[in-house]
């Protein structure tokens, strides 16, 4: 898991910088959140399927990089 302790963002745009940042941030955080939810859903589905077949579930995404974050693909 990646934890960001300090984040500094500098950008220059015309108009209200705060509104532009808020709009862009909201769009990207929604995408990130959806990817996280999709990964959790896949993990739950795999665990359910494994319990039906008696197979041991995989270790999951521990340490995996989410696509689009930190250079993931």
XYZ file of N, CA and C in Angstrom:
219
model
N 0.846 -1.164 0.000
C 0.000 0.000 0.000
C 0.895 1.231 0.000
N 0.492 2.206 -0.727
C 1.223 3.457 -0.827
C 0.505 4.502 0.011
N 1.233 5.156 0.912
C 0.667 6.216 1.736
C 1.376 7.520 1.406
N 0.605 8.525 1.088
C 1.157 9.839 0.785
C 1.019 10.684 2.046
N 2.142 11.130 2.568
C 2.122 11.941 3.782
C 2.042 13.428 3.477
N 2.592 13.831 2.356
C 2.567 15.244 1.983
C 2.450 15.329 0.465
N 1.516 16.106 -0.003
C 1.322 16.271 -1.435
C 1.242 17.756 -1.742
N 2.063 18.180 -2.643
C 2.048 19.572 -3.065
C 1.771 19.612 -4.557
N 0.774 20.398 -4.954
C 0.390 20.492 -6.359
C 0.454 21.950 -6.773
N 1.211 22.224 -7.809
C 1.299 23.572 -8.361
C 0.848 23.535 -9.814
N -0.043 24.433 -10.183
C -0.463 24.531 -11.571
C -0.893 25.957 -11.841
N -0.864 26.301 -13.119
C -1.214 27.642 -13.514
C -2.296 27.563 -14.588
N -3.430 28.156 -14.315
C -4.526 28.178 -15.282
C -5.180 29.551 -15.244
N -5.931 29.818 -16.285
C -6.684 31.058 -16.296
C -7.997 30.858 -15.560
N -8.472 31.859 -14.886
C -9.737 31.757 -14.173
C -9.533 31.389 -12.713
N -10.534 30.756 -12.145
C -10.526 30.398 -10.727
C -9.762 29.088 -10.522
N -8.524 29.188 -10.022
C -7.672 28.010 -9.824
C -8.329 26.973 -8.917
N -8.994 27.413 -7.890
C -9.602 26.495 -6.938
C -10.685 25.655 -7.611
N -11.522 26.279 -8.408
C -12.602 25.554 -9.082
C -12.042 24.558 -10.092
N -11.007 24.963 -10.827
C -10.392 24.074 -11.809
C -9.776 22.870 -11.106
N -9.023 23.125 -10.030
C -8.411 22.027 -9.289
C -9.486 21.084 -8.738
N -10.524 21.638 -8.136
C -11.589 20.818 -7.552
C -12.245 19.938 -8.615
N -12.498 20.494 -9.788
C -13.128 19.727 -10.865
C -12.218 18.585 -11.330
N -10.946 18.906 -11.566
C -10.011 17.876 -12.025
C -9.773 16.815 -10.949
N -9.613 17.245 -9.708
C -9.389 16.310 -8.619
C -10.582 15.377 -8.470
N -11.782 15.912 -8.507
C -12.992 15.095 -8.355
C -13.072 14.037 -9.448
N -12.759 14.409 -10.674
C -12.821 13.448 -11.780
C -11.817 12.322 -11.569
N -10.605 12.652 -11.171
C -9.565 11.636 -11.011
C -9.774 10.789 -9.762
N -10.280 11.376 -8.697
C -10.514 10.587 -7.488
C -11.679 9.627 -7.705
N -12.660 10.019 -8.513
C -13.755 9.092 -8.848
C -13.217 7.894 -9.610
N -12.336 8.153 -10.583
C -11.749 7.061 -11.365
C -10.933 6.137 -10.470
N -10.111 6.699 -9.591
C -9.302 5.901 -8.667
C -10.196 5.069 -7.758
N -11.232 5.693 -7.222
C -12.153 5.006 -6.325
C -12.847 3.841 -7.037
N -13.251 4.057 -8.278
C -13.902 3.000 -9.044
C -12.951 1.833 -9.265
N -11.694 2.121 -9.557
C -10.701 1.051 -9.746
C -10.495 0.263 -8.459
N -10.474 0.963 -7.324
C -10.322 0.280 -6.039
C -11.525 -0.621 -5.769
N -12.709 -0.123 -6.028
C -13.931 -0.905 -5.825
C -13.966 -2.114 -6.765
N -13.558 -1.927 -8.013
C -13.501 -3.046 -8.960
C -12.544 -4.128 -8.475
N -11.396 -3.727 -7.948
C -10.414 -4.696 -7.438
C -10.991 -5.452 -6.244
N -11.665 -4.752 -5.332
C -12.290 -5.424 -4.180
C -13.372 -6.402 -4.640
N -14.161 -5.984 -5.627
C -15.221 -6.855 -6.143
C -14.639 -8.119 -6.771
N -13.563 -7.970 -7.539
C -12.905 -9.137 -8.136
C -12.373 -10.072 -7.059
N -11.750 -9.495 -6.019
C -11.212 -10.316 -4.934
C -12.324 -11.091 -4.226
N -13.455 -10.441 -3.973
C -14.582 -11.119 -3.327
C -15.139 -12.231 -4.213
N -15.270 -11.947 -5.495
C -15.772 -12.951 -6.425
C -14.847 -14.161 -6.468
N -13.551 -13.922 -6.539
C -12.582 -15.026 -6.557
C -12.642 -15.831 -5.264
N -12.798 -15.147 -4.139
C -12.887 -15.848 -2.853
C -14.154 -16.699 -2.787
N -15.260 -16.172 -3.297
C -16.510 -16.947 -3.309
C -16.390 -18.174 -4.205
N -15.816 -17.978 -5.386
C -15.635 -19.110 -6.300
C -14.715 -20.158 -5.686
N -13.669 -19.715 -5.018
C -12.736 -20.647 -4.387
C -13.430 -21.426 -3.274
N -14.323 -20.770 -2.537
C -15.012 -21.468 -1.455
C -15.984 -22.512 -2.005
N -16.531 -22.277 -3.180
C -17.444 -23.243 -3.798
C -16.699 -24.471 -4.311
N -15.497 -24.263 -4.811
C -14.734 -25.373 -5.379
C -13.807 -26.025 -4.367
N -13.648 -25.391 -3.197
C -12.755 -25.936 -2.187
C -11.308 -25.550 -2.411
N -11.057 -24.747 -3.439
C -9.698 -24.272 -3.696
C -9.336 -23.201 -2.680
N -8.063 -23.111 -2.400
C -7.580 -22.065 -1.517
C -7.524 -20.756 -2.313
N -8.098 -19.666 -1.773
C -8.065 -18.396 -2.512
C -6.646 -17.885 -2.679
N -6.439 -17.165 -3.771
C -5.132 -16.565 -4.044
C -4.842 -15.508 -2.993
N -3.592 -15.072 -2.939
C -3.163 -14.081 -1.952
C -3.780 -12.711 -2.217
N -4.392 -12.515 -3.352
C -5.022 -11.226 -3.647
C -4.044 -10.269 -4.283
N -4.329 -9.004 -4.131
C -3.530 -7.961 -4.774
C -2.537 -7.329 -3.821
N -2.136 -8.029 -2.789
C -1.191 -7.439 -1.827
C 0.069 -7.000 -2.552
N 0.350 -5.736 -2.461
C 1.546 -5.202 -3.089
C 1.393 -4.869 -4.564
N 0.240 -5.181 -5.136
C 0.043 -4.892 -6.557
C -0.223 -3.389 -6.737
N 0.154 -2.902 -7.871
C -0.071 -1.498 -8.183
C -1.346 -1.375 -8.981
N -2.215 -0.487 -8.552
C -3.450 -0.247 -9.257
C -3.145 0.457 -10.566
N -3.754 -0.002 -11.679
C -3.499 0.656 -12.956
C -3.755 2.156 -12.858
N -2.834 2.910 -13.392
C -2.987 4.349 -13.397
C -2.397 5.039 -12.183
N -1.984 4.277 -11.186
C -1.418 4.848 -9.968
C 0.037 4.423 -9.841
N 0.889 5.308 -9.520
C 2.303 5.024 -9.265
C 2.957 4.257 -10.400
N 2.594 4.555 -11.619
C 3.241 3.942 -12.760
C 2.686 2.586 -13.133
N 1.569 2.168 -12.531
C 0.973 0.882 -12.885
C 0.448 0.894 -14.298
N 0.216 -0.255 -14.837
C -0.245 -0.360 -16.216
C -1.692 -0.776 -16.239
